[in-house]
Short mmCIF file of C-alpha atoms and ligand atoms in Angstrom, two decimals:
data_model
loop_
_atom_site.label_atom_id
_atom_site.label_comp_id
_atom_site.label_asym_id
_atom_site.label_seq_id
_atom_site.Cartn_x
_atom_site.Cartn_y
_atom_site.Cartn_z
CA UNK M 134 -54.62 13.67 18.34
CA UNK M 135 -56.45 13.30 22.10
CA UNK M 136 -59.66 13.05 20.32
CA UNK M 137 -58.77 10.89 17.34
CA UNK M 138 -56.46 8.44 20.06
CA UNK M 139 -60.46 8.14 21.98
CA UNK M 140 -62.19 7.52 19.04
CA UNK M 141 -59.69 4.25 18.17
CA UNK M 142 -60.10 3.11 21.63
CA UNK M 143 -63.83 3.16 21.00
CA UNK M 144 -63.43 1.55 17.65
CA UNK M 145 -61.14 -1.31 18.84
CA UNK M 146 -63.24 -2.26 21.78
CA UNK M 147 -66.18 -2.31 19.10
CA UNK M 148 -64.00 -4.64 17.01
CA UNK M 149 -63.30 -6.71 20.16
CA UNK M 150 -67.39 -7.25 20.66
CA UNK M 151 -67.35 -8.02 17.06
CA UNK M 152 -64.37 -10.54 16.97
CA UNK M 153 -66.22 -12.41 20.30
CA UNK M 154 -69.67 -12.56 18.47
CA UNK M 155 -67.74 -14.17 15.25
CA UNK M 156 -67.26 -17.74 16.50
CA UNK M 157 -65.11 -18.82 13.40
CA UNK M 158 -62.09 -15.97 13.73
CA UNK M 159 -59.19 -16.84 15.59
CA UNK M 160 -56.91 -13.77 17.05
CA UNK M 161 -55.39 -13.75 13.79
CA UNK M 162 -58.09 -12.00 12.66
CA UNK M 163 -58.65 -9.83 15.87
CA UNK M 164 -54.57 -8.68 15.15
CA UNK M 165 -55.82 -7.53 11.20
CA UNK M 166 -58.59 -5.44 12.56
CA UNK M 167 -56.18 -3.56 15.12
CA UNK M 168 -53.43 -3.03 12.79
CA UNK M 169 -56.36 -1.87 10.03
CA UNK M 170 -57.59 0.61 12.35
CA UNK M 171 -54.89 1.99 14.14
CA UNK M 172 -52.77 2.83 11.18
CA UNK M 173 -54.37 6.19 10.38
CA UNK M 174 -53.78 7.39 13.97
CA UNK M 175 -50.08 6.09 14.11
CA UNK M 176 -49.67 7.66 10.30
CA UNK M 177 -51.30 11.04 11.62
CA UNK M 178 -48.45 11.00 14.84
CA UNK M 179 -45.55 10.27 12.33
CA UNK M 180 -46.44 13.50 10.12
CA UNK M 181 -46.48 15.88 13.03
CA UNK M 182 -43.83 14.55 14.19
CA UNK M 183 -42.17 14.94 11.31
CA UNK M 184 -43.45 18.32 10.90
CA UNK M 185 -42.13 19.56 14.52
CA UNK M 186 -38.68 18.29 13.40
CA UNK M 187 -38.82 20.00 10.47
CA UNK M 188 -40.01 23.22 11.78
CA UNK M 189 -37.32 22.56 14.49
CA UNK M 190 -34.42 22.13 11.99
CA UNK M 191 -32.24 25.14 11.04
CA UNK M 192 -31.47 26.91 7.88
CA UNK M 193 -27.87 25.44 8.04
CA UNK M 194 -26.49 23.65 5.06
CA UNK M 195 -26.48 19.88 5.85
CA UNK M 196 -23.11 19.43 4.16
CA UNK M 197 -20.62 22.39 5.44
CA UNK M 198 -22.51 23.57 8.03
CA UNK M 199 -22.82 26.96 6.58
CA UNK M 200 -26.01 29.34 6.95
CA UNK M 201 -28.28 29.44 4.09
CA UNK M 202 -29.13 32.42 2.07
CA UNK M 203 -32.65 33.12 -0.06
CA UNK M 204 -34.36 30.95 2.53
CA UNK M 205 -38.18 30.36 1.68
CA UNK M 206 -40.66 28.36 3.23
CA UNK M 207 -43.68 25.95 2.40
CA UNK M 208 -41.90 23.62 -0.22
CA UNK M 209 -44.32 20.68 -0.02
CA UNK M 210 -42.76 16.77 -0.19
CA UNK M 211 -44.40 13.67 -0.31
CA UNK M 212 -43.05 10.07 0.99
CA UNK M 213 -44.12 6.63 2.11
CA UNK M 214 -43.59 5.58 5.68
CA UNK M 215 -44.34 2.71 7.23
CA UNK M 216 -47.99 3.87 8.25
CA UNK M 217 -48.68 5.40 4.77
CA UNK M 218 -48.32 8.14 3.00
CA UNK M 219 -47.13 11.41 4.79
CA UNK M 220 -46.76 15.19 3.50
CA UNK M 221 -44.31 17.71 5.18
CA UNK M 222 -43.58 21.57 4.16
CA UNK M 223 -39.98 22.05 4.57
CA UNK M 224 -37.86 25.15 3.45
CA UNK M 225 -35.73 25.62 0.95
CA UNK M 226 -32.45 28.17 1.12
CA UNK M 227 -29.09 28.43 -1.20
CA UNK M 228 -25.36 27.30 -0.01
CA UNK M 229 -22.85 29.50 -1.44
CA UNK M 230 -19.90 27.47 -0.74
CA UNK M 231 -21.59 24.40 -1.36
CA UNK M 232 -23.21 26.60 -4.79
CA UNK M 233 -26.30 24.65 -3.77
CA UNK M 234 -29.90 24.61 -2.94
CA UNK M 235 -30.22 22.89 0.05
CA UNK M 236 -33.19 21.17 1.84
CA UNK M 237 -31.76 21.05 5.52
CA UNK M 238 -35.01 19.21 6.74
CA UNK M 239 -34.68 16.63 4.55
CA UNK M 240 -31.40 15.29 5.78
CA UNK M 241 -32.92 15.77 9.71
CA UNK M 242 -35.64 13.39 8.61
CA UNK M 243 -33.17 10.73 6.44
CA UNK M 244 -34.87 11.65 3.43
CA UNK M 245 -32.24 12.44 1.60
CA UNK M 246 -30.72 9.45 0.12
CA UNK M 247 -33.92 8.05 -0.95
CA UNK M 248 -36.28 8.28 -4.24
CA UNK M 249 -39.43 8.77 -1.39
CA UNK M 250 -39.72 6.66 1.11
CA UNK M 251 -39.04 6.98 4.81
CA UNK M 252 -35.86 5.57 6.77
CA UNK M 253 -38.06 2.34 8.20
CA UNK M 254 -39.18 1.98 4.74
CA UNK M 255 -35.47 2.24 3.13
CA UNK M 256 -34.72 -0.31 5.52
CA UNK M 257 -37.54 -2.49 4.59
CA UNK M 258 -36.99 -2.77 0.78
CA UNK M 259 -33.25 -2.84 1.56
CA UNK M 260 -33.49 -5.97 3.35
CA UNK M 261 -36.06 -7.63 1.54
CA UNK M 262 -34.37 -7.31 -1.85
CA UNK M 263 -31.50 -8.96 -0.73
CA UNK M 264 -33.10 -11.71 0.74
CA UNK M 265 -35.30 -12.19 -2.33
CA UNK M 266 -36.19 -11.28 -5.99
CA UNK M 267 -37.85 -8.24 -6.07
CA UNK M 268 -41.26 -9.34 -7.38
CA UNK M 269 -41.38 -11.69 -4.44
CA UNK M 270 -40.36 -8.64 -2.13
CA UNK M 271 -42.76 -6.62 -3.11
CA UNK M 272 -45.95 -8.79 -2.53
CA UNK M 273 -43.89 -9.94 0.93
CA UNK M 274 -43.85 -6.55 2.15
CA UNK M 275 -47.59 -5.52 1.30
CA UNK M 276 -48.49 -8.10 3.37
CA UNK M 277 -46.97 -8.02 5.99
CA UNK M 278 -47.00 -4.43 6.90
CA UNK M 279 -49.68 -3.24 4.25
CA UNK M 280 -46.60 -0.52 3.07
CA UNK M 281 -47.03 -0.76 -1.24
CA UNK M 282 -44.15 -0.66 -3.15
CA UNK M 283 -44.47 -1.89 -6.40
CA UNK M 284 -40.91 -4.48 -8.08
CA UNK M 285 -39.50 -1.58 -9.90
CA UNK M 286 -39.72 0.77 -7.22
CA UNK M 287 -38.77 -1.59 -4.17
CA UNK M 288 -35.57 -2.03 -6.70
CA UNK M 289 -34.41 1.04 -7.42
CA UNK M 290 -34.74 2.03 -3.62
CA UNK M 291 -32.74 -1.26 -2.09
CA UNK M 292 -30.06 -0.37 -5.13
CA UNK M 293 -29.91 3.53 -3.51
CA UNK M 294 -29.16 1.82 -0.19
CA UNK M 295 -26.78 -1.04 -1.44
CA UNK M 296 -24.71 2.36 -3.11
CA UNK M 297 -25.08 4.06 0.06
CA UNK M 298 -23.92 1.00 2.38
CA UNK M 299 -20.69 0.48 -0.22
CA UNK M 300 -19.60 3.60 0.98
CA UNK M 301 -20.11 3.41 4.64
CA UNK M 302 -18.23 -0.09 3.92
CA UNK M 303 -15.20 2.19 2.41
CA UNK M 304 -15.15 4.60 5.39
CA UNK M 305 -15.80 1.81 7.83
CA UNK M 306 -13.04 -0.23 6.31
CA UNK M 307 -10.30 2.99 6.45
CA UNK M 308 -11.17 3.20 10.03
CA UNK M 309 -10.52 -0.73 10.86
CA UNK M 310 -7.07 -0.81 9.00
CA UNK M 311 -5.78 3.10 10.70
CA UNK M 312 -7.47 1.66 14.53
CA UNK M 313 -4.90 -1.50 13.89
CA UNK M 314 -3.03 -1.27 16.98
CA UNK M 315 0.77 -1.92 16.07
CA UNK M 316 2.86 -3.11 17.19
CA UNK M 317 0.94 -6.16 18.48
CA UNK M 318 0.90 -6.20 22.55
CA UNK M 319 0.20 -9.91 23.70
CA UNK M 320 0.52 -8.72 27.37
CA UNK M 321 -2.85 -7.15 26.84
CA UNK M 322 -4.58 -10.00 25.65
CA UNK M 323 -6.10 -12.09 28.67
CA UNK M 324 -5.94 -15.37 26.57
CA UNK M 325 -3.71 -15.60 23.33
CA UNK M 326 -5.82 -17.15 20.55
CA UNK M 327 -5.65 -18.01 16.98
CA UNK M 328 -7.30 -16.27 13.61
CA UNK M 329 -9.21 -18.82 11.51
CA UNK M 330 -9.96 -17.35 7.61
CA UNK M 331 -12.14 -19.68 5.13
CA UNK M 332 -11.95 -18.41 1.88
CA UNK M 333 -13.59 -19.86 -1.31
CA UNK M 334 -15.51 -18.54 -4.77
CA UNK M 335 -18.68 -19.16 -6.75
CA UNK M 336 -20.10 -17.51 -9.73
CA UNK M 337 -22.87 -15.86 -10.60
CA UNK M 338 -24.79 -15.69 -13.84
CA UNK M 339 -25.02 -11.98 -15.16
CA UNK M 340 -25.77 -10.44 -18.47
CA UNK M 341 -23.62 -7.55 -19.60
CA UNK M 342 -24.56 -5.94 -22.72
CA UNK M 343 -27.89 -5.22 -22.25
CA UNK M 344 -29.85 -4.59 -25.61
CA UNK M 345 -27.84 -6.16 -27.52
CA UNK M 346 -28.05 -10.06 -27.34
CA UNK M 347 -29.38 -10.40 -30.41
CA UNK M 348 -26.93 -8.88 -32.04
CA UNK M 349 -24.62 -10.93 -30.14
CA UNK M 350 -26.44 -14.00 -30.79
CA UNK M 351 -25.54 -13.19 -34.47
CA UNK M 352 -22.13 -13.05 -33.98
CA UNK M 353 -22.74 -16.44 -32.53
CA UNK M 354 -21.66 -15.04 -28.96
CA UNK M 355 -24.38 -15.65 -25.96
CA UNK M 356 -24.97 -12.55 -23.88
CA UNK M 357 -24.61 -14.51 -20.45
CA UNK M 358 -21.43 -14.86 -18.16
CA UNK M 359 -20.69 -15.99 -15.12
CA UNK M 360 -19.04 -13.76 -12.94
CA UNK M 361 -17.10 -14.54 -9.88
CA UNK M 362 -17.99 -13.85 -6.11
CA UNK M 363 -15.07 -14.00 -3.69
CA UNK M 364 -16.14 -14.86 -0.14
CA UNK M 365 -13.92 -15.08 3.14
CA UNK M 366 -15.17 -15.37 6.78
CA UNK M 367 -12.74 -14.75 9.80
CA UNK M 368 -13.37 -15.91 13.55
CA UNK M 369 -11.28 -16.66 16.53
CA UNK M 370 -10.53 -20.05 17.26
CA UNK M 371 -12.00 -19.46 21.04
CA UNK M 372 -15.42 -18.49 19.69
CA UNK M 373 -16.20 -21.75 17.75
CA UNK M 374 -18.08 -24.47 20.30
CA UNK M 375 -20.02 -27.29 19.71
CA UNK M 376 -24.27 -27.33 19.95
CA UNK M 377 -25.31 -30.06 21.98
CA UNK M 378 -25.74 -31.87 18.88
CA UNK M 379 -22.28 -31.94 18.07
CA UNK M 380 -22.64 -29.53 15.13
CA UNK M 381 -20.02 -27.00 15.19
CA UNK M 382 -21.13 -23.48 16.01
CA UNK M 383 -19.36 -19.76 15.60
CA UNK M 384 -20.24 -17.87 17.88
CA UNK M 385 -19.10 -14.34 16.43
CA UNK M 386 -17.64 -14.60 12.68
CA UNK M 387 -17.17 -11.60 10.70
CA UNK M 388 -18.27 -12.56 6.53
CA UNK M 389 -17.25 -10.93 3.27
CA UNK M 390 -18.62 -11.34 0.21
CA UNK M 391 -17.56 -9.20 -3.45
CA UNK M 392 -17.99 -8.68 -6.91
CA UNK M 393 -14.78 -6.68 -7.04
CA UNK M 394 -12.24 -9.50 -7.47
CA UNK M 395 -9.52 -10.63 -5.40
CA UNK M 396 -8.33 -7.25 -4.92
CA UNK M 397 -11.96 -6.39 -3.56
CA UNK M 398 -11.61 -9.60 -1.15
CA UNK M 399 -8.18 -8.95 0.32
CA UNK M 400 -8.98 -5.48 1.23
CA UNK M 401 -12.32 -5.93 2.86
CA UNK M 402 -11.38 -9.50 4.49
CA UNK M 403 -7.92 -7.88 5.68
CA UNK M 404 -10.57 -4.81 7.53
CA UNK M 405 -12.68 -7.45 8.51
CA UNK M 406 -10.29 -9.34 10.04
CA UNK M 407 -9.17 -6.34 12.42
CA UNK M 408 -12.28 -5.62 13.12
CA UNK M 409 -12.55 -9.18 14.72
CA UNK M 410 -9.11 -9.00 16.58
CA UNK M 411 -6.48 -9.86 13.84
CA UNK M 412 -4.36 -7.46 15.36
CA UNK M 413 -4.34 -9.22 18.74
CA UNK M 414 -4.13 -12.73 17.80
CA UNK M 415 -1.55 -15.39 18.82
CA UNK M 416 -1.59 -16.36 15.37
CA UNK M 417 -3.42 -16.86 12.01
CA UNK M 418 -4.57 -19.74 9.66
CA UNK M 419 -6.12 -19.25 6.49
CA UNK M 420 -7.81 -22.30 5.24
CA UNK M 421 -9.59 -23.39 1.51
CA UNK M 422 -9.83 -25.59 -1.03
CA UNK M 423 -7.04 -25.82 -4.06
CA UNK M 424 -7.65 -22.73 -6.26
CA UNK M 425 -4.35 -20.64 -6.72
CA UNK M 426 -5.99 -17.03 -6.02
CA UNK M 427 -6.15 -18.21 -2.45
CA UNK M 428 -2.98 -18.96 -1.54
CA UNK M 429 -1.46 -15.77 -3.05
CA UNK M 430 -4.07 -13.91 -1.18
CA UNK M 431 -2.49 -15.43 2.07
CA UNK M 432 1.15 -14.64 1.17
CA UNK M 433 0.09 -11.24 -0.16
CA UNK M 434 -2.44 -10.07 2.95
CA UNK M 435 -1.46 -12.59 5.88
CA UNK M 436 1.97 -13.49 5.27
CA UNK M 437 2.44 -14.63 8.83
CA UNK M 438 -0.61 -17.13 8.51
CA UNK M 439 -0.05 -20.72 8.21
CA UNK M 440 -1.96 -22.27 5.43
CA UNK M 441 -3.95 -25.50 5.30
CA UNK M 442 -6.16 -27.35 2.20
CA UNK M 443 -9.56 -28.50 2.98
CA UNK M 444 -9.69 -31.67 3.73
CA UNK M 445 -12.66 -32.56 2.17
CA UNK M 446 -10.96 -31.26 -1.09
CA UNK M 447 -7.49 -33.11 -0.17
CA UNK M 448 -9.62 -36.42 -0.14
CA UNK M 449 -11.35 -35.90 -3.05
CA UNK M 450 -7.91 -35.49 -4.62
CA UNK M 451 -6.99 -38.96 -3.13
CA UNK M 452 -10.59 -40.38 -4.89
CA UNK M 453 -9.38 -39.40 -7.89
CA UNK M 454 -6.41 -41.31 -7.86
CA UNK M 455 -8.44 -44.55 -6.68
CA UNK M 456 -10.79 -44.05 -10.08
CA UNK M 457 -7.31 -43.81 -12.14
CA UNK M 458 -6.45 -47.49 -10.94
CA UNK M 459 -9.54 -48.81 -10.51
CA UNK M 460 -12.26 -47.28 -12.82
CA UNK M 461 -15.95 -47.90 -11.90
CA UNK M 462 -15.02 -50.68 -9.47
CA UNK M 463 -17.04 -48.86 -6.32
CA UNK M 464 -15.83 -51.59 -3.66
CA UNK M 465 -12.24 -51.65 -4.60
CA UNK M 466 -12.17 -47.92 -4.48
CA UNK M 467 -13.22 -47.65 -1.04
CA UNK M 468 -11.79 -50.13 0.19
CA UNK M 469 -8.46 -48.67 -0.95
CA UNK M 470 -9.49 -44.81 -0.25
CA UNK M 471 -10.81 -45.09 3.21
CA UNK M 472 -7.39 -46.36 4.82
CA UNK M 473 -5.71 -43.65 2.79
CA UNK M 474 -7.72 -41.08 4.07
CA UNK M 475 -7.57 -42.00 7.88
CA UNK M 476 -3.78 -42.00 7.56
CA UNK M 477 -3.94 -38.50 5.88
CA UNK M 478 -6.57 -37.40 9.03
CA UNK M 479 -4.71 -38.85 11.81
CA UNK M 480 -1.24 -39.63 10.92
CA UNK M 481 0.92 -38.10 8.25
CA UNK M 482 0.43 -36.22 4.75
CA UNK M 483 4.05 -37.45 4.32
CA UNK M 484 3.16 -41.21 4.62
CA UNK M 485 0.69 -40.67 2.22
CA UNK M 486 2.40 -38.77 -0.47
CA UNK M 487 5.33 -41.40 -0.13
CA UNK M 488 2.66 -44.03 -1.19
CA UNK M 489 1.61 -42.14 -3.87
CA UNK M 490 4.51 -41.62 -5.42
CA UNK M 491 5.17 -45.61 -5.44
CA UNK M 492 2.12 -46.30 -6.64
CA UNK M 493 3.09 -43.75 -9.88
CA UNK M 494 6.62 -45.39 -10.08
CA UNK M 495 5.30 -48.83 -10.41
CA UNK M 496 2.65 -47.98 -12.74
CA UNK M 497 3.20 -48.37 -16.85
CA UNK M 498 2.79 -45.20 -18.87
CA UNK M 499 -0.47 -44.61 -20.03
CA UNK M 500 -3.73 -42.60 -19.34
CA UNK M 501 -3.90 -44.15 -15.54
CA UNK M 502 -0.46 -43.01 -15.13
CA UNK M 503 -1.03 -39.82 -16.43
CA UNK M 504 -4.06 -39.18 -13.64
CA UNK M 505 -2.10 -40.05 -10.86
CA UNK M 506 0.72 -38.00 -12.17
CA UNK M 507 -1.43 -34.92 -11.86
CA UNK M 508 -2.42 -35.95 -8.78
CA UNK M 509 0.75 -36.52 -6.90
CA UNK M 510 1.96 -33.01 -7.98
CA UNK M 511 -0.65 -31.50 -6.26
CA UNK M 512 -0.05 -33.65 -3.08
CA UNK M 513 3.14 -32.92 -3.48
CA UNK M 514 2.38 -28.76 -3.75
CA UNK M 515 -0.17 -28.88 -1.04
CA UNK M 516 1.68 -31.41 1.48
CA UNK M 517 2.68 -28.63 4.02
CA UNK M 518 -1.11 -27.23 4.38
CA UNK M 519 -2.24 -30.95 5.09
CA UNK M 520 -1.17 -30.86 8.80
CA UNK M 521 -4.63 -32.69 9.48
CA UNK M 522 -3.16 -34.44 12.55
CA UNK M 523 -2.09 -30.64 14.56
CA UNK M 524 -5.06 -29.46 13.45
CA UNK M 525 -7.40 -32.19 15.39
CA UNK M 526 -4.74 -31.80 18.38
CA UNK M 527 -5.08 -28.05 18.67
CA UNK M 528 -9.22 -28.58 18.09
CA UNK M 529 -8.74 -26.28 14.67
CA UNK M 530 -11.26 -26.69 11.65
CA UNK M 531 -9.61 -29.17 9.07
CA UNK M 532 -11.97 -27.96 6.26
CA UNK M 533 -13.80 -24.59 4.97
CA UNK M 534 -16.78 -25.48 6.28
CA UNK M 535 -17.84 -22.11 7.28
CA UNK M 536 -17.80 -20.13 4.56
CA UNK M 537 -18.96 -23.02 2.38
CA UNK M 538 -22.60 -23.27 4.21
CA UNK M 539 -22.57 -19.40 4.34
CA UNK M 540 -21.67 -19.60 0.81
CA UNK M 541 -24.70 -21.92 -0.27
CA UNK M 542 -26.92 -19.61 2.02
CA UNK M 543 -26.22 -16.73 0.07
CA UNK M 544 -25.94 -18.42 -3.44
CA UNK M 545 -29.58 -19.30 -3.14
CA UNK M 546 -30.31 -15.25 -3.16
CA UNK M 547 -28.17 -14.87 -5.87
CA UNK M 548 -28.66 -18.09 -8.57
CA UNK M 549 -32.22 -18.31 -8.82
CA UNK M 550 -32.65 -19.16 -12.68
CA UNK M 551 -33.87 -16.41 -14.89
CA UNK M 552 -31.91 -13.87 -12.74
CA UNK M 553 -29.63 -11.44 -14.48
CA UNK M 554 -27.35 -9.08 -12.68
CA UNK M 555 -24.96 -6.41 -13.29
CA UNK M 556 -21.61 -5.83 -11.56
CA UNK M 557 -22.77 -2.66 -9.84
CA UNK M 558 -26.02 -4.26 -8.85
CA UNK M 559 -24.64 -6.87 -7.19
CA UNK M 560 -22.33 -5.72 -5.15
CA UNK M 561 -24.69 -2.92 -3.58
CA UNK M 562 -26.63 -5.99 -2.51
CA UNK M 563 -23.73 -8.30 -1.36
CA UNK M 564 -22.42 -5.17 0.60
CA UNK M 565 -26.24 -4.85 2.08
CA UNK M 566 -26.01 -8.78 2.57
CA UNK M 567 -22.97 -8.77 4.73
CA UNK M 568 -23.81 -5.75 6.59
CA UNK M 569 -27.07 -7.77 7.50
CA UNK M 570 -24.51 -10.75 8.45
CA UNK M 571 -21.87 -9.28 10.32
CA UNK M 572 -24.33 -7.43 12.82
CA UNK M 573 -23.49 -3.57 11.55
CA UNK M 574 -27.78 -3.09 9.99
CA UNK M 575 -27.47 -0.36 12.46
CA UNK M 576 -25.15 1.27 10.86
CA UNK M 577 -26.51 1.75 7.57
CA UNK M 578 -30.10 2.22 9.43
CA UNK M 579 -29.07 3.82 12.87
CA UNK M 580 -32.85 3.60 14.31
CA UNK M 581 -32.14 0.21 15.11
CA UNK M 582 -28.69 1.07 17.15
CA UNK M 583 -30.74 0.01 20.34
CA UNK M 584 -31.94 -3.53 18.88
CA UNK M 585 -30.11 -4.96 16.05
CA UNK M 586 -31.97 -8.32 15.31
CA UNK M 587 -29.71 -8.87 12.43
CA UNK M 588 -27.40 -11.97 13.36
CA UNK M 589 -24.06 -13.78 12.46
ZN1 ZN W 613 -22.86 23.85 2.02
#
């Protein structure tokens, strides 16, 4: 190592003479060279490192603990890591309460969850994949760090982690909900503050019977669905500020994102939730936009939590009773809306109901009456989560803002067109996604426990 380390030293100061008598390269060029030549060296530390640990590690099966039996030595393996390719011999012995042949090395490395590849490069095609299409990936990764992995490779290893972060999510979840302190002790709490939850859905395209869309085609049936993705975020009221901007910021939000239905949402939101102080707050507020599912999510999992419509959603409500009695007429309709809709912000969802309901009364039956119908039942269903006016008082969200932008972010991942996914699929990368999110990378990928960049 001593003698290869002087040799680089030599060859990068050469590269430095060379790089000062090229006038045209910039240090981008200069940083190329160093990485080009000090790869072999760093490649040549990694395997005897790993070698030491492997010669270091016990004949102990990595499961129960137990010693092995039939223990031999010199079984050659082969991975990627980030400096190249590396080859350890590791030995092999038999478990007899496990009734398996174990390689104990292999699980002292983190090798042993992977098709080949090393725990930095796990990490690396974990992330990338569910940031973007694989193909893209790929080419992304080789250069940047010069590590090849070809689209159907990088795949198949971010899928082995997405399966392997689903079920540190299921332990991690267990933990959150048996940790919940109860009953609830507000004397402990230095300053009592509120729960906010956004919920809301969107759908992605997937195709399910693979193989067999033309036969489906046939039977006049088109292979493609779209599949719903349940998304909630929680915060505390006393982490949301302002940026100097005015644009409202969240400090720390916890974000949940599944493929496994409502059920799947109320579980993982509810573990979310303790795991950003649910069990300590003053109170709790679960806001979103009209759909059904979310309400009896909040009666089922929050039942204490006062509920509140978007108010984005609430207005667009109110807009569609202004096109009922006025049709395309753009200047009566705002003229008629935007009074309406400072009265429901600032004053009273009761006022405004009450004027909706005269405006039905007076109205003759027909297709205009008929609109507004619909809509004044579901003013009338929604009136009590329309408390706009306590909500600006108490300096609470009035909409689902949150998760909607998060939402958006994550949809571009998922909707690009020509992308097909299947339920399993896409839920090992969702659960990768909001490990990424939530600031827990480290735990899926504990060598970065010391600096996780990964952010809210
Ligand atoms: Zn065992």
């Amino acid at each position: 190592m001593a003698v290869k380390a002087a040799r680089l030293a030599d060859a990068l100061e050469e590269g430095v003479r060379v790089f000062l008598a090229a006038g045209e390269q910039n240090l981008g060029d200069l940083e190329m060279q160093i990485e080009r030549e000090s790869r072999e060296l760093m490649r040549l530390a990694a395997e005897k490192g790993a070698q030491k640990k492997v010669d270091s590690t016990p004949p102990v099966c990595p499961v129960c603990g137990k010693p092995l039996s039939r223990v031999t030595g010199d079984h050659a393996r082969s991975f990627e890591c980030k400096f190249g390719s590396l080859t350890i011999k590791r030995s092999r012995g038999y478990c007899k309460r496990c009734r398996k042949w174990r390689f104990p090395a292999d699980t002292a490395l983190g090798l042993a969850e992977t098709a080949g590849y090393s725990p930095r490069v796990q990490e690396m095609a974990a992330l990338l994949a569910s940031k973007m299409p694989v193909s893209e990936a790929s080419a992304v990764l080789e250069h940047l760090t010069g590590v090849k992995l070809p689209p159907a490779t990088l795949d198949r290893e971010a899928r082995r982690q997405g399966e392997r972060a689903r079920k540190v999510r299921r332990q991690e979840d267990e933990r959150a909900c048996q940790a919940s302190p109860k009953p609830v002790q507000p004397e402990l709490v230095l300053e009592p503050y509120q729960m906010i939850i956004q919920l809301d859905a969107w759908n992605i395209r997937e195709r399910d019977e693979w193989g067999r869309t033309g036969a489906l085609r046939k039977l006049g049936q088109e292979p493609e669905r779209w599949h719903w993705v349940y998304t909630g975020t929680c915060f505390r009221l006393d982490q949301r500020g302002k940026t100097a901007g005015g644009r409202p910021v969240i400090s720390e939000r916890g974000f949940v994102a599944t493929r496994e239905g409502i059920e799947g949402l109320r579980e993982q939101l509810h573990a979310e939730a303790l795991r950003r102080g649910l069990g300590q707050a003053a109170g709790v507020l679960v806001i979103g936009d009209g759909a059904v599912w979310i309400w009896r999510l909040a009666d089922d999992r929050f039942k204490e939590a006062r509920q509140r419509l978007d108010f984005y959603h609430a207005v667009q409500h109110l807009a569609a009773v202004g096109r009922a009695l006025f049709g395309e007429d753009q200047a009566k309709l705002k003229s008629w809306l935007r009074p309406l809709a400072h009265q429901l912000k600032h004053q009273s969802s009761v006022k405004v109901v009450a004027q909706l309901e005269e405006i039905l009364a007076q109205l003759p039956a027909g297709a205009a009456a008929q609109a507004v119908e619909k809509e004044v039942h579901y003013f009338q269903e929604h009136q009590d989560r329309m408390d706009y006016r306590t909500a600006r008082r108490r300096g609470e969200p009035i909409g689902s803002g949150a998760i909607e932008s998060t939402c958006r972010q994550t949809q571009c991942r998922f909707k690009r067109p020509g992308q097909y996914w299947s339920r399993q699929g896409d839920e090992a990368l969702l659960c990768l996604e909001t490990f990424w999110r939530n600031g827990r990378w480290h735990l899926l990928f504990p060598h970065n426990r010391k600096v996780d960049l990964s952010k809210n």
